Amino acid sequence: MKLFFDDRQAGHAPEKEFHNGGWVPYAETPARLASILEACGGAHPVRDFGLDPILAVHDADYVAFLREAYARWQAAGREGDAIGYTFPVRGRRKLPLKRIDAALGAYAFDAATPIAEGTWDAAYWSAQCALTAFDDIAAGARHAFALCRPPGHHAGRDYLGGYCYLNNAAIVARRADALGLGPVAVLDVDYHHGNGTQDIFLHDPNVFFASIHADPATDYPFYWGHADERGEGEGAGTTLNLPLPQGTGWDDYAPALQTALDAIVRWGAAMLVVSFGADTFARDPISHFRLERDDFARLGARIAEPGLPTLVVMEGGYAVAELGSNVVAFLHGFG
Ligand code: SP5
Ligand code: ZN
């Protein structure tokens, strides 16, 4: 399977995140890329599809905020990474507030996703990476792997969070749908629920979203991913959430995966976007499932079974030393 990646994706390196009441080193590091690239060998170059496919998912004011946030932070005399501290839980009116702190709160749902100097460029090229891999499929390839970083599945139409800024999977799913390659399904197998992707397609009957993840009753992002979230309005029935308890290993993961794949096939998907996180790994430092490297090969093989054109988009996975071999196992599983 062809792997796509651009060096500019490595220029995003926040120092720290706020977690459990204190500052801790940022888990989503450029070293993750090095681990995967080393295990996979070379990468195919990324092409520039511009802002339009991004703006087909994200609000223009949010994109403008992302582009300008770090410069505004510096202009306010701040040092280090930009991060908010006031979050508008009472509703998110788009007030024309000038303070960078007001914008940082209005466009974020956590305090764990700072904006650093290279964040916009990296997020932009991460999205272009997904678009380039998608283009390979649009041109007839059966599979492609977008080594996206920063990841995307926690980012919504107008918000960042969970180490995510632009929703790479949603951007390609929307584009595939727009180009008539659908019906498109997104299967999210990251440890964490893909709340941003769910929100983007919650009302959309044309994109099916299925996610297998740690139960939000115990795990981030808490407020999304519960089994009773099934889509709304015209999108009723096109969202499927399969939360699993901490400690889940392959024996209990596999039936949930089969349920998701059966639902995707029954719905009539013609194309699949996989949000792949390797943070379901047994020794992931921030997660609590028990998949082993061989299970990632099984995961890849099962996802390949329906025979759909499949774009794999990288999401999380923080056990850096083992990350590359886990990704390779998953990709080889596809055959
Ligand atoms: C894409 C993805 O997997 N995002 C996950 C975001 C999870 N954030 C909540 C848990 C953060 C724990 N961070 C501990 C860092 C220790 N260095
Ligand atoms: Zn994750």
Tab-separated table of C-alpha atoms and ligand atoms in Angstrom:
chain	number	residue	atom	x	y	z
A	1	MET	CA	0.000	0.000	0.000
A	2	LYS	CA	1.382	3.427	-0.956
A	3	LEU	CA	2.229	5.709	1.942
A	4	PHE	CA	1.935	9.502	1.599
A	5	PHE	CA	3.673	12.056	3.827
A	6	ASP	CA	5.140	15.577	3.742
A	7	ASP	CA	8.048	16.808	5.912
A	8	ARG	CA	6.159	19.981	6.838
A	9	GLN	CA	3.896	17.801	9.003
A	10	ALA	CA	6.826	17.457	11.424
A	11	GLY	CA	7.093	21.203	12.088
A	12	HIS	CA	4.391	21.120	14.774
A	13	ALA	CA	5.818	20.411	18.208
A	14	PRO	CA	3.939	21.790	21.211
A	15	GLU	CA	5.864	21.384	24.455
A	16	LYS	CA	3.197	20.415	26.916
A	17	GLU	CA	-0.471	19.737	27.498
A	18	PHE	CA	-2.723	20.193	30.507
A	19	HIS	CA	-3.713	16.807	31.924
A	20	ASN	CA	-5.097	15.643	35.266
A	21	GLY	CA	-4.446	19.022	36.845
A	22	GLY	CA	-0.926	19.713	35.649
A	23	TRP	CA	1.365	20.247	32.697
A	24	VAL	CA	2.810	17.098	31.148
A	25	PRO	CA	4.974	16.561	28.047
A	26	TYR	CA	2.948	16.609	24.817
A	27	ALA	CA	2.257	13.016	23.760
A	28	GLU	CA	1.645	13.700	20.053
A	29	THR	CA	5.278	14.220	19.008
A	30	PRO	CA	7.130	14.382	15.658
A	31	ALA	CA	9.004	11.250	16.820
A	32	ARG	CA	5.817	9.315	16.049
A	33	LEU	CA	6.381	10.068	12.357
A	34	ALA	CA	9.991	8.946	12.460
A	35	SER	CA	8.950	5.616	13.988
A	36	ILE	CA	6.404	4.967	11.241
A	37	LEU	CA	8.587	6.172	8.366
A	38	GLU	CA	11.491	4.051	9.517
A	39	ALA	CA	9.335	0.928	9.677
A	40	CYS	CA	7.545	1.584	6.382
A	41	GLY	CA	10.419	2.792	4.228
A	42	GLY	CA	9.925	5.743	1.896
A	43	ALA	CA	6.946	7.991	1.360
A	44	HIS	CA	5.261	9.279	-1.782
A	45	PRO	CA	5.159	13.082	-2.067
A	46	VAL	CA	2.133	15.135	-1.150
A	47	ARG	CA	0.472	17.532	-3.582
A	48	ASP	CA	-1.308	20.786	-2.781
A	49	PHE	CA	-5.080	20.757	-3.318
A	50	GLY	CA	-5.505	24.184	-1.747
A	51	LEU	CA	-7.994	25.399	0.835
A	52	ASP	CA	-11.259	24.543	-0.922
A	53	PRO	CA	-11.480	20.896	0.226
A	54	ILE	CA	-10.691	22.048	3.778
A	55	LEU	CA	-13.375	24.751	3.606
A	56	ALA	CA	-15.874	22.115	2.456
A	57	VAL	CA	-15.689	20.797	6.042
A	58	HIS	CA	-14.410	23.601	8.273
A	59	ASP	CA	-15.894	27.082	8.781
A	60	ALA	CA	-13.913	29.909	7.171
A	61	ASP	CA	-13.690	31.844	10.468
A	62	TYR	CA	-12.211	28.789	12.207
A	63	VAL	CA	-9.647	28.269	9.447
A	64	ALA	CA	-8.693	31.957	9.609
A	65	PHE	CA	-8.308	31.626	13.375
A	66	LEU	CA	-5.999	28.603	12.999
A	67	ARG	CA	-3.831	30.424	10.467
A	68	GLU	CA	-3.475	33.573	12.552
A	69	ALA	CA	-3.604	32.312	16.131
A	70	TYR	CA	0.109	31.947	16.762
A	71	ALA	CA	0.935	35.402	15.343
A	72	ARG	CA	-1.865	36.935	17.441
A	73	TRP	CA	-0.495	35.138	20.516
A	74	GLN	CA	2.953	36.591	19.889
A	75	ALA	CA	1.523	40.038	19.167
A	76	ALA	CA	-0.108	39.877	22.612
A	77	GLY	CA	3.383	39.442	24.062
A	78	ARG	CA	3.010	35.781	24.956
A	79	GLU	CA	5.740	33.164	24.879
A	80	GLY	CA	5.534	29.444	24.206
A	81	ASP	CA	2.469	27.647	22.871
A	82	ALA	CA	-0.913	29.326	22.485
A	83	ILE	CA	-3.651	27.810	24.645
A	84	GLY	CA	-7.013	28.977	25.948
A	85	TYR	CA	-8.285	29.134	29.477
A	86	THR	CA	-11.920	30.299	29.166
A	87	PHE	CA	-14.421	28.036	27.421
A	88	PRO	CA	-17.950	29.240	26.546
A	89	VAL	CA	-20.072	26.367	27.867
A	90	ARG	CA	-23.216	28.494	27.713
A	91	GLY	CA	-23.283	28.566	23.936
A	92	ARG	CA	-20.837	29.594	21.322
A	93	ARG	CA	-22.045	32.865	19.798
A	94	LYS	CA	-19.563	34.033	17.217
A	95	LEU	CA	-18.708	37.233	19.037
A	96	PRO	CA	-16.178	39.505	17.314
A	97	LEU	CA	-13.880	39.519	20.334
A	98	LYS	CA	-10.349	40.727	19.692
A	99	ARG	CA	-8.515	39.031	22.550
A	100	ILE	CA	-6.632	35.944	21.372
A	101	ASP	CA	-7.636	34.246	24.640
A	102	ALA	CA	-11.318	34.620	23.746
A	103	ALA	CA	-10.735	33.023	20.344
A	104	LEU	CA	-8.611	30.203	21.785
A	105	GLY	CA	-11.463	29.277	24.134
A	106	ALA	CA	-14.237	29.664	21.578
A	107	TYR	CA	-12.589	27.330	19.070
A	108	ALA	CA	-11.406	24.581	21.452
A	109	PHE	CA	-13.009	21.925	23.622
A	110	ASP	CA	-9.937	21.030	25.682
A	111	ALA	CA	-6.765	22.568	27.131
A	112	ALA	CA	-4.583	19.801	25.758
A	113	THR	CA	-4.224	20.999	22.156
A	114	PRO	CA	-1.923	24.038	21.981
A	115	ILE	CA	-1.142	26.018	18.855
A	116	ALA	CA	2.618	26.258	18.314
A	117	GLU	CA	4.603	28.086	15.669
A	118	GLY	CA	4.398	25.339	13.031
A	119	THR	CA	0.880	24.151	13.814
A	120	TRP	CA	-1.005	25.671	10.887
A	121	ASP	CA	1.528	24.515	8.288
A	122	ALA	CA	1.616	21.007	9.723
A	123	ALA	CA	-2.175	20.748	9.928
A	124	TYR	CA	-2.495	22.107	6.380
A	125	TRP	CA	-0.029	19.560	4.973
A	126	SER	CA	-1.567	16.772	7.016
A	127	ALA	CA	-4.878	17.513	5.292
A	128	GLN	CA	-3.116	17.701	1.906
A	129	CYS	CA	-1.517	14.342	2.708
A	130	ALA	CA	-4.974	12.803	3.117
A	131	LEU	CA	-6.190	14.508	-0.073
A	132	THR	CA	-3.207	13.204	-2.066
A	133	ALA	CA	-3.779	9.642	-0.828
A	134	PHE	CA	-7.465	10.009	-1.664
A	135	ASP	CA	-6.568	11.168	-5.164
A	136	ASP	CA	-4.666	7.907	-5.648
A	137	ILE	CA	-7.867	6.004	-4.874
A	138	ALA	CA	-9.947	8.287	-7.081
A	139	ALA	CA	-7.484	7.354	-9.859
A	140	GLY	CA	-8.133	3.652	-9.303
A	141	ALA	CA	-5.891	2.436	-6.463
A	142	ARG	CA	-7.628	-0.023	-4.119
A	143	HIS	CA	-5.837	1.166	-0.974
A	144	ALA	CA	-3.753	4.109	0.169
A	145	PHE	CA	-2.240	5.168	3.491
A	146	ALA	CA	-2.118	8.836	4.499
A	147	LEU	CA	0.456	9.270	7.254
A	148	CYS	CA	-1.426	12.221	8.657
A	149	ARG	CA	0.023	14.152	11.567
A	150	PRO	CA	-1.270	16.089	13.358
A	151	PRO	CA	-4.246	13.723	13.568
A	152	GLY	CA	-7.776	14.920	12.838
A	153	HIS	CA	-10.694	12.937	14.217
A	154	HIS	CA	-11.328	15.088	17.311
A	155	ALA	CA	-11.531	18.325	15.264
A	156	GLY	CA	-15.025	19.542	14.395
A	157	ARG	CA	-16.345	22.003	11.852
A	158	ASP	CA	-15.205	24.926	14.031
A	159	TYR	CA	-13.242	23.481	16.910
A	160	LEU	CA	-9.920	21.844	17.770
A	161	GLY	CA	-9.112	19.351	20.528
A	162	GLY	CA	-7.487	16.006	21.238
A	163	TYR	CA	-4.261	16.937	19.371
A	164	CYS	CA	-6.402	17.618	16.255
A	165	TYR	CA	-6.895	20.843	14.213
A	166	LEU	CA	-8.225	19.868	10.786
A	167	ASN	CA	-10.292	16.713	10.357
A	168	ASN	CA	-8.345	14.834	7.695
A	169	ALA	CA	-10.749	11.871	7.517
A	170	ALA	CA	-13.795	14.140	7.214
A	171	ILE	CA	-12.101	16.241	4.525
A	172	VAL	CA	-11.502	13.195	2.312
A	173	ALA	CA	-14.880	11.633	3.095
A	174	ARG	CA	-16.644	14.838	2.061
A	175	ARG	CA	-14.542	15.062	-1.094
A	176	ALA	CA	-15.215	11.432	-2.024
A	177	ASP	CA	-18.916	12.037	-1.529
A	178	ALA	CA	-18.806	15.254	-3.591
A	179	LEU	CA	-16.963	13.519	-6.442
A	180	GLY	CA	-19.565	10.742	-6.568
A	181	LEU	CA	-17.367	7.963	-5.178
A	182	GLY	CA	-19.820	7.303	-2.363
A	183	PRO	CA	-21.749	6.226	-0.483
A	184	VAL	CA	-18.812	6.782	1.901
A	185	ALA	CA	-18.358	5.187	5.303
A	186	VAL	CA	-15.833	6.281	7.924
A	187	LEU	CA	-14.688	3.532	10.276
A	188	ASP	CA	-12.864	4.951	13.302
A	189	VAL	CA	-10.717	2.434	15.192
A	190	ASP	CA	-8.652	4.872	17.261
A	191	TYR	CA	-8.806	4.210	21.019
A	192	HIS	CA	-10.657	7.494	21.503
A	193	HIS	CA	-14.055	8.337	20.070
A	194	GLY	CA	-13.872	10.404	16.866
A	195	ASN	CA	-16.158	13.144	18.127
A	196	GLY	CA	-15.187	15.672	15.462
A	197	THR	CA	-15.968	13.317	12.588
A	198	GLN	CA	-19.228	12.316	14.252
A	199	ASP	CA	-20.290	15.947	14.692
A	200	ILE	CA	-19.404	16.842	11.096
A	201	PHE	CA	-21.592	14.067	9.677
A	202	LEU	CA	-24.191	13.788	12.453
A	203	HIS	CA	-27.012	15.149	10.274
A	204	ASP	CA	-25.600	13.881	6.969
A	205	PRO	CA	-27.403	10.863	5.464
A	206	ASN	CA	-24.672	10.431	2.831
A	207	VAL	CA	-21.743	9.556	5.095
A	208	PHE	CA	-21.947	6.659	7.544
A	209	PHE	CA	-19.792	6.996	10.673
A	210	ALA	CA	-18.935	3.948	12.806
A	211	SER	CA	-16.584	4.082	15.780
A	212	ILE	CA	-15.131	1.468	18.136
A	213	HIS	CA	-13.517	3.133	21.137
A	214	ALA	CA	-13.029	3.220	24.880
A	215	ASP	CA	-16.268	3.873	26.731
A	216	PRO	CA	-16.597	7.649	27.153
A	217	ALA	CA	-18.020	6.967	30.607
A	218	THR	CA	-14.385	6.388	31.640
A	219	ASP	CA	-12.321	7.865	28.823
A	220	TYR	CA	-11.661	11.011	26.843
A	221	PRO	CA	-13.538	12.717	25.128
A	222	PHE	CA	-16.288	11.885	27.694
A	223	TYR	CA	-19.135	13.882	26.128
A	224	TRP	CA	-19.434	11.995	22.847
A	225	GLY	CA	-19.355	8.372	21.710
A	226	HIS	CA	-22.068	6.867	23.885
A	227	ALA	CA	-24.057	4.020	22.350
A	228	ASP	CA	-27.268	6.061	22.134
A	229	GLU	CA	-25.726	8.587	19.702
A	230	ARG	CA	-27.037	7.306	16.360
A	231	GLY	CA	-27.231	10.366	14.123
A	232	GLU	CA	-29.813	13.134	14.000
A	233	GLY	CA	-32.401	14.511	11.598
A	234	GLU	CA	-31.793	13.243	8.078
A	235	GLY	CA	-28.700	11.510	9.447
A	236	ALA	CA	-30.652	9.388	11.921
A	237	GLY	CA	-29.260	5.847	11.807
A	238	THR	CA	-26.029	6.756	9.998
A	239	THR	CA	-23.900	7.005	13.156
A	240	LEU	CA	-22.905	3.850	15.035
A	241	ASN	CA	-21.039	3.938	18.355
A	242	LEU	CA	-19.568	0.777	19.853
A	243	PRO	CA	-17.944	1.719	23.167
A	244	LEU	CA	-15.855	-0.992	24.870
A	245	PRO	CA	-14.484	-1.179	28.424
A	246	GLN	CA	-10.888	-0.540	29.436
A	247	GLY	CA	-8.907	-3.773	29.260
A	248	THR	CA	-10.530	-4.923	25.995
A	249	GLY	CA	-8.346	-7.342	24.009
A	250	TRP	CA	-8.783	-8.841	20.530
A	251	ASP	CA	-11.347	-11.481	21.628
A	252	ASP	CA	-13.827	-8.795	22.621
A	253	TYR	CA	-12.709	-6.254	20.036
A	254	ALA	CA	-13.282	-8.548	17.038
A	255	PRO	CA	-17.076	-8.950	17.483
A	256	ALA	CA	-17.524	-5.168	17.730
A	257	LEU	CA	-15.434	-4.772	14.571
A	258	GLN	CA	-17.638	-7.311	12.787
A	259	THR	CA	-20.752	-5.426	13.897
A	260	ALA	CA	-19.336	-2.189	12.490
A	261	LEU	CA	-18.243	-3.774	9.192
A	262	ASP	CA	-21.584	-5.560	8.747
A	263	ALA	CA	-23.411	-2.265	9.312
A	264	ILE	CA	-21.186	-0.491	6.789
A	265	VAL	CA	-21.738	-3.181	4.134
A	266	ARG	CA	-25.489	-3.391	4.817
A	267	TRP	CA	-25.755	0.393	4.472
A	268	GLY	CA	-24.271	0.063	0.996
A	269	ALA	CA	-20.914	1.806	1.310
A	270	ALA	CA	-18.907	2.014	-1.912
A	271	MET	CA	-15.841	3.567	-0.294
A	272	LEU	CA	-14.238	3.323	3.135
A	273	VAL	CA	-12.148	5.840	5.060
A	274	VAL	CA	-10.433	4.303	8.090
A	275	SER	CA	-9.404	6.549	10.966
A	276	PHE	CA	-6.608	4.333	12.219
A	277	GLY	CA	-5.175	4.857	15.698
A	278	ALA	CA	-2.564	2.493	17.090
A	279	ASP	CA	-3.369	3.695	20.612
A	280	THR	CA	-5.420	0.510	21.117
A	281	PHE	CA	-2.011	-1.145	21.649
A	282	ALA	CA	-1.562	-2.946	24.987
A	283	ARG	CA	1.390	-0.789	26.020
A	284	ASP	CA	0.166	2.577	24.754
A	285	PRO	CA	1.131	5.120	27.442
A	286	ILE	CA	-2.196	7.014	27.475
A	287	SER	CA	-4.720	4.253	26.651
A	288	HIS	CA	-6.158	1.042	28.109
A	289	PHE	CA	-6.999	-1.576	25.470
A	290	ARG	CA	-4.903	-4.727	25.020
A	291	LEU	CA	-4.283	-5.225	21.303
A	292	GLU	CA	-0.911	-6.734	20.388
A	293	ARG	CA	1.045	-6.301	17.173
A	294	ASP	CA	-0.421	-9.444	15.602
A	295	ASP	CA	-3.903	-8.148	16.385
A	296	PHE	CA	-3.206	-5.112	14.202
A	297	ALA	CA	-2.575	-7.516	11.302
A	298	ARG	CA	-5.910	-9.210	12.091
A	299	LEU	CA	-7.574	-5.793	12.233
A	300	GLY	CA	-6.212	-4.877	8.790
A	301	ALA	CA	-7.280	-8.226	7.316
A	302	ARG	CA	-10.823	-7.931	8.650
A	303	ILE	CA	-11.232	-4.374	7.382
A	304	ALA	CA	-10.019	-5.503	3.937
A	305	GLU	CA	-12.597	-8.324	3.756
A	306	PRO	CA	-15.549	-6.340	2.327
A	307	GLY	CA	-13.254	-5.391	-0.571
A	308	LEU	CA	-14.081	-1.676	-0.568
A	309	PRO	CA	-11.656	0.939	-1.913
A	310	THR	CA	-10.070	2.008	1.360
A	311	LEU	CA	-8.176	5.107	2.424
A	312	VAL	CA	-6.369	4.663	5.740
A	313	VAL	CA	-5.783	7.911	7.620
A	314	MET	CA	-3.418	7.972	10.610
A	315	GLU	CA	-4.851	9.190	13.905
A	316	GLY	CA	-3.342	8.396	17.363
A	317	GLY	CA	-0.812	5.939	18.796
A	318	TYR	CA	1.740	7.009	21.392
A	319	ALA	CA	3.949	3.993	22.145
A	320	VAL	CA	6.580	5.515	19.872
A	321	ALA	CA	9.101	2.653	19.869
A	322	GLU	CA	6.465	0.114	18.765
A	323	LEU	CA	4.337	2.474	16.679
A	324	GLY	CA	6.079	1.774	13.371
A	325	SER	CA	5.850	-2.005	13.656
A	326	ASN	CA	2.205	-1.800	14.729
A	327	VAL	CA	1.372	0.340	11.697
A	328	VAL	CA	3.275	-2.018	9.389
A	329	ALA	CA	1.401	-4.998	10.862
A	330	PHE	CA	-1.912	-3.259	10.213
A	331	LEU	CA	-1.007	-2.328	6.622
A	332	HIS	CA	0.332	-5.821	5.822
A	333	GLY	CA	-2.899	-7.259	7.182
A	334	PHE	CA	-4.661	-5.631	4.259
A	335	GLY	CA	-2.659	-7.913	1.997
B	1	SP5	C1	-5.832	11.545	18.195
B	1	SP5	C2	-5.814	11.097	19.630
B	1	SP5	O1	-5.549	9.934	19.897
B	1	SP5	N1	-6.064	12.016	20.562
B	1	SP5	C3	-6.089	11.649	21.930
B	1	SP5	C4	-6.275	12.795	22.851
B	1	SP5	C5	-6.337	12.305	24.262
B	1	SP5	N2	-6.216	13.352	25.206
B	1	SP5	C6	-6.570	12.984	26.555
B	1	SP5	C7	-5.557	12.128	27.218
B	1	SP5	C8	-4.265	12.881	27.323
B	1	SP5	C9	-3.215	12.162	28.101
B	1	SP5	N3	-1.994	12.857	27.876
B	1	SP5	C10	-0.904	12.425	28.680
B	1	SP5	C11	0.375	12.925	28.083
B	1	SP5	C12	1.545	12.366	28.827
B	1	SP5	N4	2.781	12.840	28.270
B	2	ZN	ZN	-6.653	8.294	20.177
